Tab-separated table of C-alpha atoms in Angstrom:
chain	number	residue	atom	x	y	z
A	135	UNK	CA	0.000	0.000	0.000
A	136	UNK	CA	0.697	3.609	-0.380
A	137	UNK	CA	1.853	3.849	2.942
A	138	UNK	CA	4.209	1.321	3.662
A	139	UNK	CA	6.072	2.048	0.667
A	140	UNK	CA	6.196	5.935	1.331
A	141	UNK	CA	9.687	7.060	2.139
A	142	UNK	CA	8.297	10.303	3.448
A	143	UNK	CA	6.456	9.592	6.029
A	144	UNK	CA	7.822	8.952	9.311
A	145	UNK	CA	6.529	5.854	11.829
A	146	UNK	CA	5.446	8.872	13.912
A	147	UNK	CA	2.861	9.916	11.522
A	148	UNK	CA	0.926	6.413	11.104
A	149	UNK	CA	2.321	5.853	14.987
A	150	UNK	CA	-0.221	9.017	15.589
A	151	UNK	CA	-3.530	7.125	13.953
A	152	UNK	CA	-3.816	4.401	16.764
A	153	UNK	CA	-3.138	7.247	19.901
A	154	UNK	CA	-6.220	7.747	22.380
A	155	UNK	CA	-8.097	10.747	22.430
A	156	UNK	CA	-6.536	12.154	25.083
A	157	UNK	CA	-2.795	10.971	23.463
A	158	UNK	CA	-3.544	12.797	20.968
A	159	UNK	CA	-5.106	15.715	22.419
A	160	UNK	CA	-1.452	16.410	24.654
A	161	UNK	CA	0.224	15.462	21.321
A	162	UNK	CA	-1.586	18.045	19.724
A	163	UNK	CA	-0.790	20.453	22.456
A	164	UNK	CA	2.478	19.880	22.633
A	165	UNK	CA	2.992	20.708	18.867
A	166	UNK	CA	1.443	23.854	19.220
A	167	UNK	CA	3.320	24.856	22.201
A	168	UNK	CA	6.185	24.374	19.818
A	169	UNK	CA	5.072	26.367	17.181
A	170	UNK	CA	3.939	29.465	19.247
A	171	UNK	CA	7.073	29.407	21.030
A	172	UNK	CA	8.715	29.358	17.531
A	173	UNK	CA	6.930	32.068	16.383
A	174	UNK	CA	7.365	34.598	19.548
A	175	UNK	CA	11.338	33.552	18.917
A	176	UNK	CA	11.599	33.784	15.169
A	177	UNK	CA	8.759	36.387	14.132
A	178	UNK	CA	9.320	39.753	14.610
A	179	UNK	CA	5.705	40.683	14.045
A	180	UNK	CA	3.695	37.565	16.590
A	181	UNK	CA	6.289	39.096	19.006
A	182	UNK	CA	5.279	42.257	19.078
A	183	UNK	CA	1.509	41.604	18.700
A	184	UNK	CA	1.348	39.087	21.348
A	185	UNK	CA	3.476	41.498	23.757
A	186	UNK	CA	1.083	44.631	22.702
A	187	UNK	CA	-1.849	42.239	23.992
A	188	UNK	CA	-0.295	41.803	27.618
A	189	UNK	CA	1.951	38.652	26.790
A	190	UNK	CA	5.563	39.242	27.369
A	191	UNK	CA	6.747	35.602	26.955
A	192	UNK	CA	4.310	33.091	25.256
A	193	UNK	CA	6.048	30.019	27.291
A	194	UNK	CA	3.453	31.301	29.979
A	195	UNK	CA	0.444	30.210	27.870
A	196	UNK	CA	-0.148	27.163	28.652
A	197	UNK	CA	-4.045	26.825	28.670
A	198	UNK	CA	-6.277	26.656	25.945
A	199	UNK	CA	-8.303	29.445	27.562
A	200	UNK	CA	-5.021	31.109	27.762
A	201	UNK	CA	-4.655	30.267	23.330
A	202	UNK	CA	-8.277	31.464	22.604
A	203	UNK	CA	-7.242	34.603	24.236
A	204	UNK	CA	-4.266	35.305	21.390
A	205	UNK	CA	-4.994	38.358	18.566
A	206	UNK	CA	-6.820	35.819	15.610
A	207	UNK	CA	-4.280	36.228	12.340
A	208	UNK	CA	-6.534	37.678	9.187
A	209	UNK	CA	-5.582	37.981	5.885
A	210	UNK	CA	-5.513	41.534	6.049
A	211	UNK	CA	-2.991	41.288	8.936
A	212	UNK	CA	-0.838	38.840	6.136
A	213	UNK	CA	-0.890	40.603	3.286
A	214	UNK	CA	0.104	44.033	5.155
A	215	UNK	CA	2.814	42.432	7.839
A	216	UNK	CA	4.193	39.644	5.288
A	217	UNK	CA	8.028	39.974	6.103
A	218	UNK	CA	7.630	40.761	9.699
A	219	UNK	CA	5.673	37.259	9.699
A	220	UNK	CA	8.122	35.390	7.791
A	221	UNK	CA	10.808	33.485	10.503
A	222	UNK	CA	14.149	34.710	10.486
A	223	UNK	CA	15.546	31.057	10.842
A	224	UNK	CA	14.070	29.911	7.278
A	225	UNK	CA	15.206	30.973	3.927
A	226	UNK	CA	14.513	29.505	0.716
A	227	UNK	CA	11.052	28.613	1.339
A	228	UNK	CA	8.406	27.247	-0.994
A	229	UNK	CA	5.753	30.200	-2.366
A	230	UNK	CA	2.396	29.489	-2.644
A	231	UNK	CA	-0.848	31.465	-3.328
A	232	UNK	CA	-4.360	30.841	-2.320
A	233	UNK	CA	-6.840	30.709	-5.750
A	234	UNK	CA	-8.059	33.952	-4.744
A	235	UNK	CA	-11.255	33.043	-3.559
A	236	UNK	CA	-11.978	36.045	-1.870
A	237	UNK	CA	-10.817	38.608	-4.960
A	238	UNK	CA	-7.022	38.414	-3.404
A	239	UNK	CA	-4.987	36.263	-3.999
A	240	UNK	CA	-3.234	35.120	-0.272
A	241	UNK	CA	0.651	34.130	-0.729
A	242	UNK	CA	2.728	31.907	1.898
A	243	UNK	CA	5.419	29.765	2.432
A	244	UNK	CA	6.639	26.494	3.797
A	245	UNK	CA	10.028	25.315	4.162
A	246	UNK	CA	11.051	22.292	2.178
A	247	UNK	CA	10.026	19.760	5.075
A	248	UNK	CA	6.683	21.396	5.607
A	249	UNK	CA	5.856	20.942	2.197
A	250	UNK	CA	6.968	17.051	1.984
A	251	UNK	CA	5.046	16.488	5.109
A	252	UNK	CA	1.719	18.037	4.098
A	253	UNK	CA	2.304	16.313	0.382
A	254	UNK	CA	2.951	12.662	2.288
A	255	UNK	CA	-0.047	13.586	4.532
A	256	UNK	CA	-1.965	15.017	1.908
A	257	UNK	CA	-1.161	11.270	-0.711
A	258	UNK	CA	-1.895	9.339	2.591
A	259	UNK	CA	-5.304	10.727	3.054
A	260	UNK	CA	-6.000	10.217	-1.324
A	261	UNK	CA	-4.954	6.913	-0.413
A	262	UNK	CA	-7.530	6.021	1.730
A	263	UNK	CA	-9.897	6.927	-0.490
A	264	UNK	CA	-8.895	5.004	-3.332
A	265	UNK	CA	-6.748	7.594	-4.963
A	266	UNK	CA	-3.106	7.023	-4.214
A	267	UNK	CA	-0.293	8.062	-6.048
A	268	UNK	CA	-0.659	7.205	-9.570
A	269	UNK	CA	-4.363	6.229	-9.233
A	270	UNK	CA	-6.369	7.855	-12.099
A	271	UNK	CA	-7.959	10.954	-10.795
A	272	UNK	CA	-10.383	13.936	-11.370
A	273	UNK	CA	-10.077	16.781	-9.183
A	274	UNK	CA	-12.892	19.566	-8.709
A	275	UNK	CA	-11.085	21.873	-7.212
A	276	UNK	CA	-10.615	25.857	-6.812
A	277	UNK	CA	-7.757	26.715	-9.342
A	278	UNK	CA	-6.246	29.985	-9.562
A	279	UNK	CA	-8.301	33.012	-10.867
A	280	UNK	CA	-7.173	34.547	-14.338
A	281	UNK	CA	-4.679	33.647	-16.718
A	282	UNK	CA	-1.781	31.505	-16.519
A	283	UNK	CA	1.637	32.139	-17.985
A	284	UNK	CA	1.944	29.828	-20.933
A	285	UNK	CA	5.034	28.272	-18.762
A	286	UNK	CA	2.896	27.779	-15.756
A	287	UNK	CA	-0.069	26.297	-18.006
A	288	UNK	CA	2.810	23.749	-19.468
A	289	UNK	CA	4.075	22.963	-15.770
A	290	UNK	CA	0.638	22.190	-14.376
A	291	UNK	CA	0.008	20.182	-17.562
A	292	UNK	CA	2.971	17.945	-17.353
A	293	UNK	CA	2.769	17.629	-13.010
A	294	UNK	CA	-1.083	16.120	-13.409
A	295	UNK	CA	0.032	14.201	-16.095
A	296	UNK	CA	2.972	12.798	-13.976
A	297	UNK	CA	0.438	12.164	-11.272
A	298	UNK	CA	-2.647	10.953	-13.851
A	299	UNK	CA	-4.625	12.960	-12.503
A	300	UNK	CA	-6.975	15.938	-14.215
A	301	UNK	CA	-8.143	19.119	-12.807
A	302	UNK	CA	-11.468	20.409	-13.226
A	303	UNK	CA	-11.231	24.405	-12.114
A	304	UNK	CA	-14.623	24.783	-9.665
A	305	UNK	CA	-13.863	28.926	-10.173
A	306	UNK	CA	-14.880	28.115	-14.062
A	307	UNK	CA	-17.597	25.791	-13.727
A	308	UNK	CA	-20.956	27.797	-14.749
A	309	UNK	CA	-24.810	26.462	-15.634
A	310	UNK	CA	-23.525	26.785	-19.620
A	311	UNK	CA	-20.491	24.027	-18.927
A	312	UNK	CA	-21.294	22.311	-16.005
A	313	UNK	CA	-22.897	19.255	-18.763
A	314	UNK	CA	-19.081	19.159	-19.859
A	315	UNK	CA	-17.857	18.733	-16.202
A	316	UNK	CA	-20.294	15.759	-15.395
A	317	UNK	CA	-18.970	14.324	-18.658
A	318	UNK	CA	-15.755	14.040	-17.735
């Protein structure tokens, strides 16, 4: 099966499927513990936010009371604080951009492990449904708004056709061509 011949993802990461609720609950915790504690150390703008709403070292959160009481991130506060979010301690990161959804495009990054964990995650989740790597595959799914580059259109092209997979764009499907979606 897809995952016991996955090289990228770790014991810990099937390991996690069989924990208890409550396993997986401090698990979870723990993780984001981490990654606020990262953030406060490594990004110059959670710093600063956090500390401007009374927290001068997020170590001492250690509720979830205490987390539902952080400033919620918005896209807004993204777009207009993008290198004061970015961590110091990672360069060379992947760029992506959200479809644009909302009329704005949203653009992030993940270092090179994030990505090959949320890819292995991502294959081991299409795997359970039938659709592991390889697997012929239709995808409705919400594409990016506007035109391509003609060297982005080819990419795309040739990394679904690596995969087998094809991509219907939900942004493009109307009343006049949804008969042509159902078709394929």
């Amino acid at each position: 099966s897809f995952m016991r011949g996955n090289p990228f993802l770790k014991p810990q990461y099937t390991d996690n499927l069989k924990l208890s609720p409550e396993s997986l609950e401090r698990l979870q915790w723990q993780a984001l513990s981490n990654l606020l504690k990262h953030s406060f150390d490594n990004c110059a703008y959670y710093r600063t936010r956090w500390q401007q709403a009374g927290i001068d070292d997020i170590r001492t959160v250690d509720t979830l009371a205490q987390f539902r009481q952080l400033p919620v991130l918005t896209k807004d506060d993204i777009r207009l604080n993008y290198d004061a979010i970015k961590a110091k301690n990672f360069q060379n990161n992947i760029v992506k951009s959200t479809g644009g959804s909302t009329g704005q495009p949203l653009t992030i990054e993940l270092n090179l492990d994030s990505n090959v964990r949320r890819e292995a995650v991502m294959w081991r989740g299409y795997s359970w449904l039938g659709a592991g790597l390889g697997e012929r595959t239709l995808y409705l799914w919400g594409a990016s708004i506007g035109q391509a580059s003609l060297p982005r259109r080819i990419k795309e092209q040739v990394y679904h056709w690596l995969y087998n997979r094809k991509m219907l764009n939900s942004f493009s499907m109307s009343p006049e061509n949804m008969s042509q979606y159902v078709a394929q």
